[in-house]
Coordinates of C-alpha atoms in Angstrom, one line a residue:
Chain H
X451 CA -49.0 -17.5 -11.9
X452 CA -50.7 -19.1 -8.8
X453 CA -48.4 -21.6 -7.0
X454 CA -49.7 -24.6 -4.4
X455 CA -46.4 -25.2 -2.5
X456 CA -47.0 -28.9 0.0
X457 CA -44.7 -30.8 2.2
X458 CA -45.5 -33.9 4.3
X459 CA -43.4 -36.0 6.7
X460 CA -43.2 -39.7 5.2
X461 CA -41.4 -43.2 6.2
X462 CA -38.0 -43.0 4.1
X463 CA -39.2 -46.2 1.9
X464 CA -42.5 -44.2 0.5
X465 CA -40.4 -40.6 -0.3
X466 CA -39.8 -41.6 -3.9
X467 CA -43.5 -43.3 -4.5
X468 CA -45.1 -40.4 -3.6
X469 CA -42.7 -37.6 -5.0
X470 CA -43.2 -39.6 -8.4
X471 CA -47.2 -39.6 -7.6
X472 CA -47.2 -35.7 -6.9
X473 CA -45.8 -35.5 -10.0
X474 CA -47.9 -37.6 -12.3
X475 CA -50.7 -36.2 -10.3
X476 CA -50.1 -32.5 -11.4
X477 CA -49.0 -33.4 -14.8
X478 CA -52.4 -34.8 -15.3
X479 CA -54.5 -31.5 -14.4
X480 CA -54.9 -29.1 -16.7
X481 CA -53.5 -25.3 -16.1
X482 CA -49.9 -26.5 -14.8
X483 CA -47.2 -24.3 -15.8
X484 CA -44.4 -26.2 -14.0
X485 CA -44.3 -29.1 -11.4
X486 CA -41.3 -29.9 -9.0
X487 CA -41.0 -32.1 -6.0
X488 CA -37.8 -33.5 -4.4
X489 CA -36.7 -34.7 -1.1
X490 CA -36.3 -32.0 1.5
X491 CA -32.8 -31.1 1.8
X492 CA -31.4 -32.8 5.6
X493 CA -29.6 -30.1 6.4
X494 CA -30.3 -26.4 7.3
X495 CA -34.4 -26.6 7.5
X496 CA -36.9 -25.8 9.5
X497 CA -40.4 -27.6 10.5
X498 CA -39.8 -28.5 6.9
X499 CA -41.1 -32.6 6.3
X500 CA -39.6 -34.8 4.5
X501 CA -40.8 -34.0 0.9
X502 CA -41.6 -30.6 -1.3
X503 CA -43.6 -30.3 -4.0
X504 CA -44.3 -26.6 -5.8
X505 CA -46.8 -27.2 -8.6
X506 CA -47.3 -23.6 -11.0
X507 CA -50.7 -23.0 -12.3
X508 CA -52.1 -20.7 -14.6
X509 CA -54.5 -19.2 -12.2
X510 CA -56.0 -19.7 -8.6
X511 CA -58.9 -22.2 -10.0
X512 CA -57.1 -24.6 -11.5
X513 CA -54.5 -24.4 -8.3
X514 CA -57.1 -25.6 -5.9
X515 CA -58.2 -28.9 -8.2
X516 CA -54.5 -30.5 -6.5
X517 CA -55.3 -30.9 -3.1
X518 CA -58.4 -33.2 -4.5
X519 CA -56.1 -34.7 -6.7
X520 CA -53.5 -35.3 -3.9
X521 CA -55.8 -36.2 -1.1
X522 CA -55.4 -39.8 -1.6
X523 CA -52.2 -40.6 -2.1
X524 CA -51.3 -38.3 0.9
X525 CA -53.9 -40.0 2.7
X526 CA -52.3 -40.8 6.9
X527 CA -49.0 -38.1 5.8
X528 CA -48.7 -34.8 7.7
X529 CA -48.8 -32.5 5.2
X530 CA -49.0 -28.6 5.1
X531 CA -49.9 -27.4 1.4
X532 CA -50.3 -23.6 0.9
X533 CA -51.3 -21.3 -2.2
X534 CA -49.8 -17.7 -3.0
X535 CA -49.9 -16.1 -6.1
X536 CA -46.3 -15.1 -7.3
X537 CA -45.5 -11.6 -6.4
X538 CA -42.4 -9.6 -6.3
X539 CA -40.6 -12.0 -8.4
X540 CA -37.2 -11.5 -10.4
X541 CA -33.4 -12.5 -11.1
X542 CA -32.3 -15.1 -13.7
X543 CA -32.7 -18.8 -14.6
X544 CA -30.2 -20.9 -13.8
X545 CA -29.2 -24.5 -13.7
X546 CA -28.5 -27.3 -11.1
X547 CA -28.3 -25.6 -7.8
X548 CA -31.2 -25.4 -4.5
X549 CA -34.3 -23.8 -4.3
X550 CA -35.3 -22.3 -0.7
X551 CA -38.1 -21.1 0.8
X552 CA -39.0 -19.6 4.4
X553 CA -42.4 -20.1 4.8
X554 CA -43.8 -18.0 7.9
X555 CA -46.3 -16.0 9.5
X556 CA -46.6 -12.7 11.8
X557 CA -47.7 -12.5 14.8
X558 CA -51.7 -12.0 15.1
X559 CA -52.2 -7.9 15.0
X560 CA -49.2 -7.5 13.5
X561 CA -50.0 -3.6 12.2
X562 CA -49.7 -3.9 7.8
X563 CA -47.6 -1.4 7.7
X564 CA -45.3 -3.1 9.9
X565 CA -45.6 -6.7 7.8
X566 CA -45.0 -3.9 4.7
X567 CA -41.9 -2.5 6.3
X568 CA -40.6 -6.5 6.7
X569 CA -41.2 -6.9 2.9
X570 CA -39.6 -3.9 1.8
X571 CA -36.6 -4.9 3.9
X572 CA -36.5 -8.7 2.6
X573 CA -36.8 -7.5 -0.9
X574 CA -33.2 -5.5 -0.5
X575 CA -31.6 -9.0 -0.2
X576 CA -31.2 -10.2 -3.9
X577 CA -29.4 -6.6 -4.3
X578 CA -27.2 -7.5 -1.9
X579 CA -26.5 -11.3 -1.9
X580 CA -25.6 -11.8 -5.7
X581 CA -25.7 -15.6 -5.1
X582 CA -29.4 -15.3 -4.6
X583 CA -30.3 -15.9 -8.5
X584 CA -34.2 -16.0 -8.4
X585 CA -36.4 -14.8 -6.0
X586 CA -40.3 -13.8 -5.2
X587 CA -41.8 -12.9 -1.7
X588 CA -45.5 -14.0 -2.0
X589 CA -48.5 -13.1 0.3
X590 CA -49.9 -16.5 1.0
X591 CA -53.7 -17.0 -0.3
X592 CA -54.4 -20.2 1.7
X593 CA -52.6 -22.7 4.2
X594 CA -53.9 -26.3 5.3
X595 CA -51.9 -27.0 8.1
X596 CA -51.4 -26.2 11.8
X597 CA -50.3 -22.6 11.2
X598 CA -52.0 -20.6 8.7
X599 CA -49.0 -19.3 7.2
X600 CA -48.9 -15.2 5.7
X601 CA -45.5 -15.2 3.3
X602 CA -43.6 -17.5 1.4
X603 CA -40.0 -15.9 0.8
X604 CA -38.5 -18.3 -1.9
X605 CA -35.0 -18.2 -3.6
X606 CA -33.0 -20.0 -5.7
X607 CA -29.2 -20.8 -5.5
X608 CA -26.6 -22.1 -7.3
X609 CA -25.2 -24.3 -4.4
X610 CA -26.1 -24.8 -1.0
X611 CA -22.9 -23.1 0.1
X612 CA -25.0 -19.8 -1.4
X613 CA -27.3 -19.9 1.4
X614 CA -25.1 -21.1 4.0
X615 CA -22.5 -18.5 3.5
X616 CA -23.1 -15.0 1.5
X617 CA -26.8 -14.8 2.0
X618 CA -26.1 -15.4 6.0
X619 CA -23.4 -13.2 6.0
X620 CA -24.7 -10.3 4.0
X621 CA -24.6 -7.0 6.3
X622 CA -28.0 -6.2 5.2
X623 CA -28.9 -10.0 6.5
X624 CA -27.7 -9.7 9.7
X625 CA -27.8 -6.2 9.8
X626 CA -31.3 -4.7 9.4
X627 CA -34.0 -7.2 7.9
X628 CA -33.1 -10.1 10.8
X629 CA -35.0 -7.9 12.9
X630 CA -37.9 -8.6 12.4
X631 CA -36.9 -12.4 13.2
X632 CA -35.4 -11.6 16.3
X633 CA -36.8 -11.5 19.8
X634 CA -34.3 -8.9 20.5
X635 CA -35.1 -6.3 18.8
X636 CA -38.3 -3.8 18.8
X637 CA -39.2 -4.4 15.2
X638 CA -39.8 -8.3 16.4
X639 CA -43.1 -9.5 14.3
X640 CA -42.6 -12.9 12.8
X641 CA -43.8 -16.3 14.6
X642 CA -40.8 -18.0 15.4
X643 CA -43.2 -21.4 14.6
X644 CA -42.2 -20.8 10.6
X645 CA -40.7 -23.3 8.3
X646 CA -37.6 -23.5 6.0
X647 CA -37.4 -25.6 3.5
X648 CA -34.8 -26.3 1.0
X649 CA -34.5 -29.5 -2.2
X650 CA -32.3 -29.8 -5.3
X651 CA -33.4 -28.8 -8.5
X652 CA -32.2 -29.3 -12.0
X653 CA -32.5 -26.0 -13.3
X654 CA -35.1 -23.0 -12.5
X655 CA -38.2 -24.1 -10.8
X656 CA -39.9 -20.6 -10.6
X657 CA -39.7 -19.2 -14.1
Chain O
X153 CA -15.2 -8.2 3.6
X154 CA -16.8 -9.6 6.7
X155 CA -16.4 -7.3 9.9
X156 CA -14.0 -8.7 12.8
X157 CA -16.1 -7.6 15.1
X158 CA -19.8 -6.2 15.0
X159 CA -21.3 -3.9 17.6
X160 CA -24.9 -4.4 19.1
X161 CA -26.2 -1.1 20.0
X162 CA -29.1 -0.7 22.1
X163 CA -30.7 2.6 22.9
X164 CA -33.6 2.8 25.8
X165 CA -35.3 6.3 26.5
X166 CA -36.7 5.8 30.0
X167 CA -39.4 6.9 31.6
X168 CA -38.9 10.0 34.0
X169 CA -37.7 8.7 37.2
X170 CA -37.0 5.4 36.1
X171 CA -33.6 5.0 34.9
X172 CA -32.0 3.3 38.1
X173 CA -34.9 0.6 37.9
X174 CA -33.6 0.2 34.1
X175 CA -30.3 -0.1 34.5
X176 CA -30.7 -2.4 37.5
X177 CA -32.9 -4.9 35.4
X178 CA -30.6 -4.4 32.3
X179 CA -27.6 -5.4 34.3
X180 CA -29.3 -7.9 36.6
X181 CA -31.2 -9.9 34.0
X182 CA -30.6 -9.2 30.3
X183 CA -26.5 -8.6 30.9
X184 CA -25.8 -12.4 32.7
X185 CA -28.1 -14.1 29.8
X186 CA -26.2 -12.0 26.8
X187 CA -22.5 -12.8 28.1
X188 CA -23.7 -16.7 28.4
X189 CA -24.5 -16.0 24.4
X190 CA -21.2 -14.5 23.7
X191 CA -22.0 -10.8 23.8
X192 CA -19.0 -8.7 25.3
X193 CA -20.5 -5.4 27.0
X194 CA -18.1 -2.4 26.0
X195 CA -19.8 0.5 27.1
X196 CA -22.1 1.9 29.1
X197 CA -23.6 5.7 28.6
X198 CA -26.6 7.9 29.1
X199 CA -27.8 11.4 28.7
X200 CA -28.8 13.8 30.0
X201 CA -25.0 12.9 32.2
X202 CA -25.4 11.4 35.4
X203 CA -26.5 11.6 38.7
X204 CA -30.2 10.9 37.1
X205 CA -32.2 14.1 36.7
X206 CA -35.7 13.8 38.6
X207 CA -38.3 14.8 35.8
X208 CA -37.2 13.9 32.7
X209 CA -36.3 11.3 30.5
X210 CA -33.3 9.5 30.4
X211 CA -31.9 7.7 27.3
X212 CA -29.5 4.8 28.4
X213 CA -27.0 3.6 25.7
X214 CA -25.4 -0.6 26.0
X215 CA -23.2 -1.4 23.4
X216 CA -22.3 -4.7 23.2
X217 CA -19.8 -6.6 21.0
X218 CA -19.7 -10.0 19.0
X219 CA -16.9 -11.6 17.3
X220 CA -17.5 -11.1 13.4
X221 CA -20.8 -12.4 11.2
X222 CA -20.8 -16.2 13.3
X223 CA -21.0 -14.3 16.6
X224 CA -23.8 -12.5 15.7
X225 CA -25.6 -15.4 14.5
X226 CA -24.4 -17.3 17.9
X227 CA -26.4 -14.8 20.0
X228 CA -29.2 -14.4 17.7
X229 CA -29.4 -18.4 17.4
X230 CA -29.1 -18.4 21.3
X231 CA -30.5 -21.5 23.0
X232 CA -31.5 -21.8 26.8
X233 CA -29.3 -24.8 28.8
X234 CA -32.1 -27.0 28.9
X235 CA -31.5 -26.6 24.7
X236 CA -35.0 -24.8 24.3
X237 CA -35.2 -21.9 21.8
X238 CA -34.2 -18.8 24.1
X239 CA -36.7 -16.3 22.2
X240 CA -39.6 -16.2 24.3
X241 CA -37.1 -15.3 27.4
X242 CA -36.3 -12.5 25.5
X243 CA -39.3 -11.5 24.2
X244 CA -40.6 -12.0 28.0
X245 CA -37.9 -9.5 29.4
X246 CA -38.2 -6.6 27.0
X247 CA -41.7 -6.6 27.5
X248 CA -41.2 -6.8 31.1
X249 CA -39.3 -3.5 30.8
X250 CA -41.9 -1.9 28.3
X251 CA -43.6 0.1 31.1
X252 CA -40.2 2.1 32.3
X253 CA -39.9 2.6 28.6
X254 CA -40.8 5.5 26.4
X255 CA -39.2 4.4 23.4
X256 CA -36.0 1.7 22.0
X257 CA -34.2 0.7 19.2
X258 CA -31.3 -2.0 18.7
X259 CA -29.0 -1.0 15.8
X260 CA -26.3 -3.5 14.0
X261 CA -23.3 -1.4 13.5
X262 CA -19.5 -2.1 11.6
X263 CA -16.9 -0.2 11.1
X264 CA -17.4 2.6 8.5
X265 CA -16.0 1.7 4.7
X266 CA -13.2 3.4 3.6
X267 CA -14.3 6.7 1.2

C-alpha cells in the first residue's frame, strides 16, 4: 500500500470546500484503497496546516496521479504532500477516536545506522502504550514542500486524551526513544523543523 | 504508576587533563540554564576520586532531578525568555564541550520496580 499524505494552510471559510474536493478528487482516480481528509486538530500540533488528507493507493504509480489531480484546487494554499509506502505497520481497527502522525526528518549525515537505531526504538512504543491501537513508521519516498521530510510515524487512538496522557507518559517515551528528539542528549538526530499533525476520524483510516 | 520523581543522569569521560575546564563550563553554563528549566542538581561525582589525576581520563557524573513525567517534559520542552525554542542553545553548548570530551551519555532513570 503506497500512501500520499498532504496538508495545506487555508482561510477557515474554504476548509470544508476543499476537504470535500480532496475527497471527490481521490475517489475519482483509480487505485485508491482508502481516502481521509479532516480538519487538523487545534490543539497539540506541530507546523501542521490547517487541513489533512491521507489518500491509500494500491501502488506508487497510481499515488503520484493525485498531486495532478489536486494541483488546482490547491492552487495559492501552502501545502506539503508526501508519499511513503506503509511499512512496519500493525495493531487493530477501531472506531471514532484521532489519527496522528509526526512527520520529520534527520539531520543531513545522519549515519543509517543511527536513523535504524531511532526506528527500532520508536517501534517499542505500541508495546508499551496500549492506547496506541494502530500504528506504521514509514520511510518517506517523496516530499513537496520546504523540508524534504525522511519518516512519517503515524498512530491511531481512541481519544485525544490517548496521546496527551499514556503515550507522553510511557517510561519508554520519555525514557529512551525521546532521545533522539532531544538536544540534550548524544543520540540527538532529528530536525527539530518536523511536523505533528493530528484530525478525527470515524473509524480506522490505515487498514 | 508514574515516578514522583525522575533522575537525569549524565556521564562525561574527559579528556586527560581536562576535567577542571569541564566541570567549570558544566557548572558555569549548562547548571544556571537547567535550574531555570526546573532541573534540581543532586549530586556531583567522578572517578578516578579527586584531586584530578594528570594523565588520564576522568569520568564526571551530574545527576539531576525533575518532579515526575511533566517535569521531564518541562525541561525537555524548555523555551528561552525571549520564548524561542531553547534546542539550538543546547545543542550549541554540548558541542562546545565536544573537544574536552572522549565520550557521554545522558540516561533517564526511576526508581527500580518492586521484584
Amino acid at each position: 500500500m503506497f500512501v500520499a499524505l498532504g496538508m495545506a494552510k487555508a482561510p477557515p471559510e474554504r476548509r470544508a470546500a476543499l476537504i470535500a474536493g480532496v475527497l471527490a478528487t481521490a475517489g475519482a482516480l483509480p487505485g485508491v484503497r482508502s481516502a481521509w481528509a479532516a480538519p487538523v486538530l487545534d490543539r497539540a500540533v506541530i507546523n501542521a496546516g490547517d487541513i489533512v488528507w491521507r489518500v491509500a493507493f494500491e501502488d506508487e504509480a497510481h499515488a503520484a496521479a493525485l498531486a495532478r489531480a489536486l494541483a488546482s484546487l490547491l492552487a495559492g494554499l501552502a501545502v506539503t504532500s508526501l508519499g511513503y509506502r506503509l511499512e512496519n505497520a500493525g495493531g487493530r481497527a477501531g472506531g471514532p477516536g484521532i489519527w496522528r502522525a509526526l512527520v520529520f526528518r534527520c539531520f543531513p549525515g545522519t549515519e543509517p545506522a543511527r536513523k535504524a537505531a531511532l526506528a527500532a526504538a520508536t517501534l517499542l512504543l505500541p508495546g508499551a502504550v496500549p492506547e496506541i491501537r494502530r500504528w506504521a513508521l514509514s520511510p518517506v519516498q517523496w516530499t513537496a514542500g520546504e523540508t524534504p521530510f525522511e519518516f512519517v510515524w503515524e498512530q491511531e487512538f481512541d481519544a485525544l486524551d490517548g496521546l496527551t496522557g499514556p503515550y507522553m507518559d510511557a517510561p519508554a517515551h520519555w525514557g529512551l526513544v525521546d532521545a533522539f528528539f532531544d538536544a540534550d542528549c548524544p543520540e540527538y538526530i532529528v530536525d527539530p523543523r518536523l511536523v505533528q499533525v493530528i484530525g478525527s476520524i470515524a473509524g480506522s483510516v490505515m487498514g | 504508576m508514574a515516578p514522583d520523581n525522575v533522575l537525569i543522569l549524565d556521564e562525561l569521560v574527559v579528556r586527560p587533563g581536562q576535567a577542571a575546564a569541564v566541570r567549570a563550563h558544566y557548572r558555569a553554563d549548562y547548571v544556571p540554564a537547567a535550574e531555570r528549566r526546573g532541573m534540581v542538581l543532586q549530586a556531583a561525582w567522578q572517578s578516578p576520586p579527586g584531586p584530578d589525576l594528570p594523565g588520564v581520563e576522568t569520568t564526571l557524573w551530574f545527576v539531576w532531578r525533575v518532579h515526575g513525567v511533566a517535569g521531564w517534559w518541562r525541561q525537555r520542552f524548555s523555551r528561552l525568555p525571549d520564548g524561542s525554542d531553547e534546542r539550538a542553545a543546547k545543542q550549541a553548548f554540548w558541542q562546545g564541550l565536544e573537544p574536552l570530551l572522549v565520550s557521554r551519555q545522558r540516561r533517564m532513570l526511576s526508581a527500580q520496580e518492586q521484584g
